[in-house]
Structure formats: structure tokens, C-alpha cells
Amino acid sequence: MADAVPIALSTPQRRRALQCHISWGGRTVTVGGDAPVRVQSMTNTDTVDAIATAIQIKELAAAGSELVRITVNTPEAAQSVPYIREQLDRMGIDTPLIGDFHFNGHRLLTDFPECAQALSKYRINPGNVGKGDKRDRQFGLMIEAAVRWNKAIRIGVNWGSLDPELLAALMDQNSRRAAPWDAKPVMYEALISSAIDSAQRAQEMGLPAHQIILSCKVSGVQDLIAVYRELGRRCDYPLHLGLTEAGMGTKGTVASASALGVLLQEGIGDTIRVSLTPAPGESRAQEVIIASEIIQALGLRTFVPSVTACPGCGRTTSTTFQELTQQIDDFLRAQMPVWRQRYPGVESLKVAVMGCIVNGPGESKHADIGISLPGTGEAPAAPVFIDGEKRMTLRGDAIATEFQAVVEHYIQQRFGQPAAASLS
């Protein structure tokens, strides 16, 4: 038998892209180049309601969103933007805001300069910027605002609002080919051409290339992968990834993870958004959590401590491990806004909550701190492993509370300033 060779860890090789700097106050979020993949989200409040919008932005930022997009669709919404920014500044939230413009962005950015200044980036959809001669004039006014106020832009093409004139021209050109393409590749080409051509026009109007981000959003997983592979090959602008209209719940989560996971593994993508339809009463921050989980699962960044948990089987008829896992996961996420500042590096923590003796001790040893709960018929004892060694055994009805206290003490000891070498 031939000698085995070490199996190399599969790590994405990032596509080379320009760096775009998006700033507000003393904070700059860099997108592209060697910067980490950024998490973006969007509010669903009425932008005219400045207080409600600011509160939701605060919630999104606390969940880990590094850029937040807001709808700017009316004069009243444009007038509210400076007040939203003011409220955020008062709360100490320096997350840059992106204005989402369609149809009338040229007027709003021109008529409301305070709005143009309060935003850190403008989203422009080429398919919704006038028709005929108006298109160039209206697009030009938006680029003039970006140049005047030194703002970044995202040229965001969407196949639900693709420029019909461009698509018709490409369809006509395709019909004259000796071997015409199918309709879908022509649509792909229209998306990519619209984005790149618009970016080049923006540069001709004076906007530096490093202030431009592109996106070509579609709602099909394989369509998104195909479009972004080609878009990434044909330009060096930073790319914003997102499966548009991904849907609700598991459908939207799985579809987004499938598409974005493939592209990020191939090194394509500099900022992402998971466009989930929230369930009634569900927090908008859920899309931020899922986007962060996708990036963290690929090993590209760490946002929150990871919790390895037993799925359960016939050996684990008790729901104790499920309840403890949920409690620990909720606890860690709730504390992260404070812990990021107080305990640098805490996001790399690995916690294991296991349900029986089969994999419990082994998984717990692989984690920084883990607990192996008793399965059906096992002794009512839960050994706790810290840094690979068994340190204690918990018993009784207060195991969950006691283990949470052990986790918090471990974090204080390991990540506090000065950090201790280990928990004694």
C-alpha cells in the first residue's frame, strides 16, 4: 500500500479585489482586498419613523451587522435619514448606513444634501434609473452626489428589475448568432454587462474604482453561482453576495447557505446579506445571525463562540441536553456585544454540550469547555472537561445553571485582562 500523504485543509483563496472604504465618524469598514468578508443587513421599518428605524439598526448592529441598508424612497424618508443617523450617534452606534435608491434617487440625493451626507454608501439599481435619455442623466446625478460627498456606491443589478432595453438588445444580438444561446445565459450576460458597464460609466464620471462595489442578485442557487463566477472573472471590483428573495425559514436559510457557501469557498464575495423573509414576530436580526454562521462555518471569520451539540437519539430520551444547549447558545449570543470589548478573542471559544457517553466525553475534550450529560440509563452525573481534561462532575437539578457559571468563569479567566493561562 502506498504511503499516505497528509490531507490538506481546504481553505478558500480569496479573489483579488480592490479595497472599498465605507466610513462614518471614526469607524471605517473596509470591503474587498484582504479585508474579511463583511456582514450586511437591511431594515424593514418605515424609514420615515426615525426612532423605530434607529432601534432596529441598533439591534442589527448588536447581532453583528457591519453595514446596514435602509430604504430611501420618498422625500419624507430622505428627510428622516439625518435624524436616524443622529439617533444612532447618540446611542454610540457607528455602523455605516447605506441608502437604497430606486426610481427617484437622483432627485432625493440632489434635493436633500443632508441625507446624501448622512449616508455612507448609496445603492443604485441600473434597471430602475430612468429610461432612454433620462437614464444617463439620472444615473449621472447620483454619481455626482457620490463624488461630491466622497461616498461609496453599490451598483446592484437584480434580475427582477433588469434593464429591459439592454436585455432586448442582447436577445436581438443572440438571435443573429450562428448557434444562438439559450435564454438563461443571455440573461446572465445582461446582468453582468449591466453591472460592469455601469461601473465603468461611473468611473468616467469621476468616481474612483475603489469606491465601487458590484452585485448581480438572482433568486436561484445555481443561477447565482454561475453569474458570480463569471462576474468575478471579468472584474476586480469588490462583490456583494446575496440570494435575492431567498424566502422564509429553512428554505431561505438552506438556499442562501448553499449558494453563498459555494461562492465563498471559491474565494468569491467580499460582503454578504441573507435576504430572509421573517416569520411573524421574528427578529430581523435572524438574517445577520445566519450570514455570520455561514462565514464562520467556512472558517473565514469567527463572530460568536461555537456550540457543538448532540442531535439526540434513542440513548437521550431526556430533553436536558437540548434545553442546556439552547440556554448556553442564547447566553453566549446575548453577552457578545459586551464581551467583544471586555474579552478580546472570546469569539473563538468552543463549547460542547453532549447527550450521552458515546461521543460526549470525546467531543467535550475537543472543545475548550464541554459537558457530557447522562443518557438513558446512565449514572446521573455530568463530567465537565476544560482544555481537554476532566475537571469536575456536576449532579442534581441545577446542572444547567452551574455549567453556565463554569463557562462564564472560564471566559473571565482565559480572555480577561490579564488573561490567566487556564482555569484552576
Short mmCIF file of C-alpha atoms in Angstrom, two decimals:
data_model
loop_
_atom_site.label_atom_id
_atom_site.label_comp_id
_atom_site.label_asym_id
_atom_site.label_seq_id
_atom_site.Cartn_x
_atom_site.Cartn_y
_atom_site.Cartn_z
CA MET A 1 0.00 0.00 0.00
CA ALA A 2 1.42 3.37 -0.99
CA ASP A 3 2.46 5.77 1.75
CA ALA A 4 -0.31 8.15 2.69
CA VAL A 5 0.20 11.87 2.34
CA PRO A 6 -1.17 14.50 4.72
CA ILE A 7 -4.63 15.70 3.82
CA ALA A 8 -4.50 19.46 3.38
CA LEU A 9 -7.11 21.68 4.97
CA SER A 10 -9.34 23.17 2.31
CA THR A 11 -9.21 26.93 2.72
CA PRO A 12 -10.66 29.46 0.24
CA GLN A 13 -8.18 31.50 -1.78
CA ARG A 14 -9.75 34.94 -1.92
CA ARG A 15 -10.26 36.52 -5.32
CA ARG A 16 -8.18 39.66 -5.74
CA ALA A 17 -10.38 42.74 -5.47
CA LEU A 18 -9.98 46.46 -4.95
CA GLN A 19 -10.48 47.78 -1.43
CA CYS A 20 -13.50 49.97 -0.77
CA HIS A 21 -13.58 52.01 2.45
CA ILE A 22 -17.02 52.80 3.90
CA SER A 23 -16.86 55.21 6.81
CA TRP A 24 -18.86 57.03 9.42
CA GLY A 25 -17.36 59.10 12.21
CA GLY A 26 -14.23 57.37 13.42
CA ARG A 27 -15.16 53.95 12.02
CA THR A 28 -14.17 52.58 8.63
CA VAL A 29 -15.44 49.26 7.29
CA THR A 30 -13.17 48.02 4.52
CA VAL A 31 -14.69 45.77 1.87
CA GLY A 32 -12.53 43.85 -0.59
CA GLY A 33 -8.80 43.29 -0.85
CA ASP A 34 -7.51 41.38 2.15
CA ALA A 35 -10.34 42.61 4.41
CA PRO A 36 -12.57 39.95 5.98
CA VAL A 37 -15.91 39.09 4.41
CA ARG A 38 -18.38 41.60 5.82
CA VAL A 39 -21.93 41.01 7.06
CA GLN A 40 -24.64 43.34 5.84
CA SER A 41 -28.36 43.60 6.62
CA MET A 42 -31.36 45.76 5.78
CA THR A 43 -34.11 47.28 7.89
CA ASN A 44 -37.79 46.61 7.23
CA THR A 45 -39.15 49.57 9.20
CA ASP A 46 -40.71 52.63 7.59
CA THR A 47 -37.69 54.92 7.25
CA VAL A 48 -39.92 57.91 7.99
CA ASP A 49 -40.19 56.54 11.54
CA ALA A 50 -36.70 57.57 12.59
CA ILE A 51 -36.92 56.17 16.12
CA ALA A 52 -38.16 52.71 15.09
CA THR A 53 -35.57 52.55 12.32
CA ALA A 54 -32.72 53.56 14.63
CA ILE A 55 -33.81 50.96 17.20
CA GLN A 56 -33.82 48.22 14.57
CA ILE A 57 -30.41 49.31 13.26
CA LYS A 58 -29.09 49.10 16.82
CA GLU A 59 -30.47 45.55 17.07
CA LEU A 60 -28.89 44.55 13.76
CA ALA A 61 -25.55 46.07 14.76
CA ALA A 62 -25.64 44.26 18.12
CA ALA A 63 -26.19 40.97 16.25
CA GLY A 64 -23.04 41.64 14.21
CA SER A 65 -24.14 43.56 11.12
CA GLU A 66 -21.27 45.76 9.96
CA LEU A 67 -23.26 47.67 7.33
CA VAL A 68 -26.99 48.38 7.40
CA ARG A 69 -29.09 49.38 4.40
CA ILE A 70 -32.24 51.48 4.71
CA THR A 71 -34.95 52.28 2.18
CA VAL A 72 -34.89 55.86 0.89
CA ASN A 73 -37.88 56.08 -1.39
CA THR A 74 -39.68 59.35 -0.65
CA PRO A 75 -38.83 62.94 0.28
CA GLU A 76 -40.07 62.19 3.81
CA ALA A 77 -37.75 59.18 4.08
CA ALA A 78 -34.82 61.26 2.82
CA GLN A 79 -35.59 63.94 5.41
CA SER A 80 -35.56 61.27 8.16
CA VAL A 81 -32.11 59.90 7.33
CA PRO A 82 -30.12 62.63 9.16
CA TYR A 83 -32.31 62.14 12.25
CA ILE A 84 -31.75 58.37 12.15
CA ARG A 85 -28.02 58.97 11.95
CA GLU A 86 -28.23 61.44 14.82
CA GLN A 87 -30.12 58.95 17.00
CA LEU A 88 -27.55 56.24 16.27
CA ASP A 89 -24.67 58.57 17.11
CA ARG A 90 -26.32 59.39 20.42
CA MET A 91 -26.57 55.66 21.18
CA GLY A 92 -22.93 55.12 20.28
CA ILE A 93 -23.79 53.08 17.16
CA ASP A 94 -21.27 53.97 14.45
CA THR A 95 -22.43 51.39 11.90
CA PRO A 96 -22.31 52.92 8.39
CA LEU A 97 -25.68 53.35 6.68
CA ILE A 98 -26.44 52.53 3.06
CA GLY A 99 -29.24 54.28 1.21
CA ASP A 100 -31.31 52.00 -1.04
CA PHE A 101 -32.47 54.06 -4.02
CA HIS A 102 -34.84 53.14 -6.85
CA PHE A 103 -36.54 55.30 -9.49
CA ASN A 104 -36.08 58.70 -7.79
CA GLY A 105 -32.65 58.52 -6.14
CA HIS A 106 -31.30 61.25 -8.40
CA ARG A 107 -33.87 63.71 -7.05
CA LEU A 108 -33.57 62.67 -3.41
CA LEU A 109 -29.76 62.89 -3.34
CA THR A 110 -29.90 66.27 -5.08
CA ASP A 111 -32.80 67.81 -3.14
CA PHE A 112 -31.75 66.55 0.29
CA PRO A 113 -27.99 67.06 0.69
CA GLU A 114 -28.21 66.30 4.43
CA CYS A 115 -29.44 62.81 3.51
CA ALA A 116 -26.63 62.39 0.99
CA GLN A 117 -24.07 63.33 3.66
CA ALA A 118 -25.53 61.19 6.45
CA LEU A 119 -25.33 58.04 4.35
CA SER A 120 -22.00 56.27 3.92
CA LYS A 121 -22.88 54.46 0.70
CA TYR A 122 -25.55 54.56 -2.00
CA ARG A 123 -27.15 51.52 -3.63
CA ILE A 124 -28.01 52.20 -7.29
CA ASN A 125 -30.05 49.76 -9.40
CA PRO A 126 -29.30 50.41 -13.11
CA GLY A 127 -32.61 48.82 -14.07
CA ASN A 128 -34.54 51.42 -12.08
CA VAL A 129 -32.77 54.60 -13.17
CA GLY A 130 -34.93 56.21 -15.84
CA LYS A 131 -35.42 55.15 -19.44
CA GLY A 132 -33.81 56.26 -22.67
CA ASP A 133 -32.00 59.60 -22.41
CA LYS A 134 -33.21 60.00 -18.82
CA ARG A 135 -31.16 57.01 -17.73
CA ASP A 136 -27.77 58.61 -18.33
CA ARG A 137 -28.86 61.92 -16.83
CA GLN A 138 -30.38 60.40 -13.68
CA PHE A 139 -27.52 57.95 -13.20
CA GLY A 140 -25.10 60.85 -13.64
CA LEU A 141 -26.79 62.89 -10.90
CA MET A 142 -26.40 60.01 -8.44
CA ILE A 143 -22.75 59.58 -9.32
CA GLU A 144 -22.22 63.33 -8.97
CA ALA A 145 -23.60 63.12 -5.43
CA ALA A 146 -21.24 60.24 -4.62
CA VAL A 147 -18.27 62.19 -5.98
CA ARG A 148 -19.28 65.41 -4.22
CA TRP A 149 -19.72 63.79 -0.81
CA ASN A 150 -16.95 61.21 -1.26
CA LYS A 151 -19.30 58.23 -0.83
CA ALA A 152 -19.02 54.63 -1.98
CA ILE A 153 -21.71 53.12 -4.18
CA ARG A 154 -23.03 49.65 -4.87
CA ILE A 155 -24.25 49.09 -8.37
CA GLY A 156 -26.81 46.43 -7.57
CA VAL A 157 -28.35 44.68 -10.55
CA ASN A 158 -31.34 42.43 -9.88
CA TRP A 159 -32.87 40.04 -12.38
CA GLY A 160 -36.33 41.08 -11.18
CA SER A 161 -35.68 44.64 -12.37
CA LEU A 162 -33.21 44.15 -15.18
CA ASP A 163 -32.88 46.93 -17.77
CA PRO A 164 -35.38 45.78 -20.44
CA GLU A 165 -33.66 47.71 -23.24
CA LEU A 166 -30.32 46.04 -22.52
CA LEU A 167 -31.91 42.61 -22.32
CA ALA A 168 -33.78 43.17 -25.58
CA ALA A 169 -30.58 44.29 -27.33
CA LEU A 170 -28.70 41.21 -26.13
CA MET A 171 -31.59 38.93 -27.17
CA ASP A 172 -31.55 40.52 -30.62
CA GLN A 173 -27.77 40.11 -30.84
CA ASN A 174 -28.12 36.49 -29.76
CA SER A 175 -30.68 35.76 -32.46
CA ARG A 176 -28.07 36.64 -35.08
CA ARG A 177 -25.57 34.10 -33.78
CA ALA A 178 -24.90 31.03 -35.87
CA ALA A 179 -25.67 28.96 -32.78
CA PRO A 180 -27.88 31.10 -30.51
CA TRP A 181 -27.58 30.69 -26.76
CA ASP A 182 -30.47 29.58 -24.59
CA ALA A 183 -32.41 32.40 -22.92
CA LYS A 184 -30.88 31.94 -19.47
CA PRO A 185 -27.22 32.56 -20.50
CA VAL A 186 -28.40 35.71 -22.29
CA MET A 187 -29.98 36.90 -19.05
CA TYR A 188 -26.76 36.10 -17.18
CA GLU A 189 -24.86 38.20 -19.69
CA ALA A 190 -27.34 41.05 -19.31
CA LEU A 191 -26.88 41.07 -15.53
CA ILE A 192 -23.10 41.10 -15.74
CA SER A 193 -22.92 43.62 -18.58
CA SER A 194 -25.30 45.98 -16.78
CA ALA A 195 -23.17 45.92 -13.62
CA ILE A 196 -19.76 46.28 -15.27
CA ASP A 197 -20.86 48.84 -17.87
CA SER A 198 -22.49 50.97 -15.17
CA ALA A 199 -19.34 50.82 -13.04
CA GLN A 200 -17.23 51.92 -15.97
CA ARG A 201 -19.59 54.84 -16.66
CA ALA A 202 -19.33 55.87 -13.01
CA GLN A 203 -15.55 55.92 -13.30
CA GLU A 204 -15.76 58.01 -16.47
CA MET A 205 -17.84 60.49 -14.45
CA GLY A 206 -15.10 60.83 -11.85
CA LEU A 207 -15.88 58.19 -9.21
CA PRO A 208 -12.73 56.23 -8.30
CA ALA A 209 -12.84 52.49 -8.97
CA HIS A 210 -12.09 51.75 -5.32
CA GLN A 211 -15.41 53.35 -4.31
CA ILE A 212 -17.49 50.93 -6.35
CA ILE A 213 -18.99 47.60 -5.26
CA LEU A 214 -20.99 45.36 -7.60
CA SER A 215 -23.77 42.85 -7.14
CA CYS A 216 -25.87 40.75 -9.53
CA LYS A 217 -28.65 39.21 -7.48
CA VAL A 218 -30.90 36.37 -8.57
CA SER A 219 -33.17 34.02 -6.62
CA GLY A 220 -31.89 30.65 -7.91
CA VAL A 221 -28.94 28.93 -6.25
CA GLN A 222 -27.30 27.61 -9.41
CA ASP A 223 -28.06 30.86 -11.26
CA LEU A 224 -26.30 32.89 -8.56
CA ILE A 225 -23.24 30.64 -8.62
CA ALA A 226 -22.99 30.82 -12.42
CA VAL A 227 -23.38 34.61 -12.55
CA TYR A 228 -20.89 35.39 -9.79
CA ARG A 229 -18.23 33.03 -11.12
CA GLU A 230 -18.29 34.94 -14.40
CA LEU A 231 -18.64 38.35 -12.74
CA GLY A 232 -15.64 37.62 -10.53
CA ARG A 233 -13.61 36.55 -13.55
CA ARG A 234 -14.37 39.71 -15.51
CA CYS A 235 -13.77 42.48 -12.97
CA ASP A 236 -11.77 43.35 -9.85
CA TYR A 237 -14.46 45.39 -8.06
CA PRO A 238 -15.47 44.08 -4.62
CA LEU A 239 -18.56 41.90 -4.85
CA HIS A 240 -21.63 41.88 -2.62
CA LEU A 241 -23.28 38.44 -2.45
CA GLY A 242 -26.88 37.68 -1.77
CA LEU A 243 -29.63 35.38 -2.95
CA THR A 244 -32.47 37.78 -3.52
CA GLU A 245 -35.95 36.85 -2.27
CA ALA A 246 -34.47 33.76 -0.60
CA GLY A 247 -37.72 33.03 1.23
CA MET A 248 -38.69 32.10 4.76
CA GLY A 249 -37.31 29.82 7.44
CA THR A 250 -35.45 26.69 6.44
CA LYS A 251 -35.97 27.26 2.71
CA GLY A 252 -34.36 30.69 2.73
CA THR A 253 -31.63 29.61 5.13
CA VAL A 254 -30.65 26.48 3.21
CA ALA A 255 -30.79 28.17 -0.20
CA SER A 256 -28.67 31.10 0.98
CA ALA A 257 -26.15 28.85 2.72
CA SER A 258 -25.88 26.62 -0.35
CA ALA A 259 -25.27 29.43 -2.82
CA LEU A 260 -23.12 31.68 -0.68
CA GLY A 261 -21.17 28.77 0.76
CA VAL A 262 -20.06 27.57 -2.68
CA LEU A 263 -19.01 31.05 -3.81
CA LEU A 264 -17.20 31.97 -0.60
CA GLN A 265 -15.35 28.65 -0.67
CA GLU A 266 -14.18 29.59 -4.16
CA GLY A 267 -12.96 32.94 -2.84
CA ILE A 268 -15.74 34.95 -4.49
CA GLY A 269 -17.50 37.56 -2.37
CA ASP A 270 -16.46 40.43 -0.12
CA THR A 271 -19.70 41.24 1.70
CA ILE A 272 -22.89 39.23 2.08
CA ARG A 273 -26.52 39.57 3.05
CA VAL A 274 -29.01 36.78 3.73
CA SER A 275 -32.35 38.10 2.45
CA LEU A 276 -34.77 36.18 4.66
CA THR A 277 -38.49 36.82 4.92
CA PRO A 278 -39.02 36.97 8.70
CA ALA A 279 -41.66 34.79 10.29
CA PRO A 280 -44.40 36.83 12.03
CA GLY A 281 -42.86 38.35 15.13
CA GLU A 282 -39.36 37.10 14.29
CA SER A 283 -36.44 39.43 14.86
CA ARG A 284 -34.91 40.99 11.76
CA ALA A 285 -31.53 40.14 13.28
CA GLN A 286 -32.05 36.49 12.30
CA GLU A 287 -30.64 37.26 8.85
CA VAL A 288 -27.49 38.64 10.46
CA ILE A 289 -27.07 35.53 12.61
CA ILE A 290 -27.39 33.23 9.60
CA ALA A 291 -24.97 35.29 7.48
CA SER A 292 -22.44 35.20 10.31
CA GLU A 293 -22.92 31.45 10.74
CA ILE A 294 -22.26 30.84 7.04
CA ILE A 295 -18.98 32.76 7.19
CA GLN A 296 -17.96 31.16 10.48
CA ALA A 297 -18.82 27.63 9.30
CA LEU A 298 -16.38 28.10 6.40
CA GLY A 299 -13.65 29.17 8.81
CA LEU A 300 -13.37 32.63 7.24
CA ARG A 301 -14.16 34.54 10.45
CA THR A 302 -15.36 33.96 13.98
CA PHE A 303 -18.22 36.03 15.37
CA VAL A 304 -19.52 34.13 18.39
CA PRO A 305 -18.36 31.12 20.40
CA SER A 306 -19.39 27.90 18.67
CA VAL A 307 -21.54 25.36 20.47
CA THR A 308 -21.17 21.71 19.42
CA ALA A 309 -24.31 19.84 20.42
CA CYS A 310 -25.64 16.31 20.31
CA PRO A 311 -28.57 15.80 17.88
CA GLY A 312 -30.16 13.24 20.17
CA CYS A 313 -31.11 9.60 19.62
CA GLY A 314 -32.72 6.70 21.48
CA ARG A 315 -30.00 6.96 24.11
CA THR A 316 -31.04 10.50 25.00
CA THR A 317 -34.73 10.49 25.83
CA SER A 318 -34.22 13.39 28.25
CA THR A 319 -34.55 16.92 26.85
CA THR A 320 -31.97 18.24 29.33
CA PHE A 321 -29.16 18.50 26.77
CA GLN A 322 -31.47 20.29 24.31
CA GLU A 323 -32.54 22.82 26.90
CA LEU A 324 -28.97 23.35 28.10
CA THR A 325 -27.69 23.79 24.54
CA GLN A 326 -30.36 26.41 23.82
CA GLN A 327 -29.68 28.17 27.10
CA ILE A 328 -25.91 28.29 26.55
CA ASP A 329 -26.24 29.40 22.92
CA ASP A 330 -28.68 32.18 23.84
CA PHE A 331 -26.48 33.22 26.75
CA LEU A 332 -23.33 33.47 24.62
CA ARG A 333 -25.07 35.48 21.87
CA ALA A 334 -26.70 37.84 24.35
CA GLN A 335 -23.38 38.58 26.01
CA MET A 336 -21.32 39.08 22.84
CA PRO A 337 -21.92 42.85 22.38
CA VAL A 338 -20.28 43.38 25.80
CA TRP A 339 -17.80 40.52 25.64
CA ARG A 340 -16.32 41.66 22.30
CA GLN A 341 -15.00 44.71 24.13
CA ARG A 342 -14.28 43.14 27.51
CA TYR A 343 -12.82 39.78 26.42
CA PRO A 344 -10.87 40.04 23.15
CA GLY A 345 -10.75 36.69 21.37
CA VAL A 346 -13.80 35.23 23.14
CA GLU A 347 -15.48 34.62 19.78
CA SER A 348 -13.02 31.75 19.18
CA LEU A 349 -14.32 29.81 22.21
CA LYS A 350 -15.61 26.29 21.53
CA VAL A 351 -18.26 24.81 23.83
CA ALA A 352 -19.68 21.27 23.66
CA VAL A 353 -22.98 20.14 25.15
CA MET A 354 -23.37 16.39 24.63
CA GLY A 355 -26.16 13.98 25.48
CA CYS A 356 -24.60 10.62 26.37
CA ILE A 357 -21.43 8.62 26.91
CA VAL A 358 -20.96 7.54 23.26
CA ASN A 359 -19.46 10.78 21.89
CA GLY A 360 -19.92 13.03 24.90
CA PRO A 361 -16.51 12.75 26.57
CA GLY A 362 -14.62 12.77 23.26
CA GLU A 363 -16.38 15.83 21.85
CA SER A 364 -16.08 17.60 25.19
CA LYS A 365 -12.32 17.02 25.19
CA HIS A 366 -12.04 18.55 21.71
CA ALA A 367 -13.82 21.70 22.89
CA ASP A 368 -12.37 24.40 25.15
CA ILE A 369 -15.06 23.57 27.65
CA GLY A 370 -17.64 20.82 27.41
CA ILE A 371 -20.16 18.83 29.36
CA SER A 372 -21.31 15.24 28.80
CA LEU A 373 -24.81 14.80 30.16
CA PRO A 374 -26.11 11.38 31.19
CA GLY A 375 -28.07 9.42 28.60
CA THR A 376 -30.90 7.00 29.27
CA GLY A 377 -29.89 4.51 31.97
CA GLU A 378 -26.56 6.22 32.67
CA ALA A 379 -25.47 7.38 36.09
CA PRO A 380 -26.97 10.83 36.90
CA ALA A 381 -23.64 12.63 36.62
CA ALA A 382 -22.29 15.14 34.08
CA PRO A 383 -18.49 15.35 33.76
CA VAL A 384 -17.14 18.75 32.70
CA PHE A 385 -14.00 18.91 30.54
CA ILE A 386 -11.85 22.05 30.43
CA ASP A 387 -8.95 22.38 27.99
CA GLY A 388 -9.16 18.66 27.24
CA GLU A 389 -9.14 17.44 30.83
CA LYS A 390 -11.92 16.34 33.14
CA ARG A 391 -12.11 18.98 35.89
CA MET A 392 -15.35 18.33 37.74
CA THR A 393 -18.63 16.43 37.74
CA LEU A 394 -21.99 18.17 38.12
CA ARG A 395 -25.01 16.47 39.68
CA GLY A 396 -28.54 17.34 40.70
CA ASP A 397 -31.25 19.61 39.35
CA ALA A 398 -29.07 22.71 38.89
CA ILE A 399 -26.65 21.34 36.29
CA ALA A 400 -27.65 23.93 33.66
CA THR A 401 -27.17 26.91 35.97
CA GLU A 402 -23.91 25.54 37.36
CA PHE A 403 -22.48 24.81 33.90
CA GLN A 404 -23.36 28.31 32.69
CA ALA A 405 -21.46 29.73 35.68
CA VAL A 406 -18.48 27.48 34.83
CA VAL A 407 -18.49 28.77 31.24
CA GLU A 408 -18.62 32.41 32.35
CA HIS A 409 -15.81 31.87 34.85
CA TYR A 410 -13.70 30.17 32.18
CA ILE A 411 -14.22 33.13 29.84
CA GLN A 412 -13.21 35.60 32.54
CA GLN A 413 -10.09 33.60 33.36
CA ARG A 414 -8.98 32.91 29.81
CA PHE A 415 -9.96 36.09 27.95
CA GLY A 416 -9.92 38.67 30.72
CA GLN A 417 -7.14 41.25 31.05
CA PRO A 418 -4.68 39.96 32.07
CA ALA A 419 -5.77 36.50 30.90
CA ALA A 420 -4.94 33.51 33.02
CA ALA A 421 -3.28 30.52 31.42
CA SER A 422 -6.11 28.14 32.40
CA LEU A 423 -8.89 27.56 34.84
CA SER A 424 -7.57 26.12 38.06
#
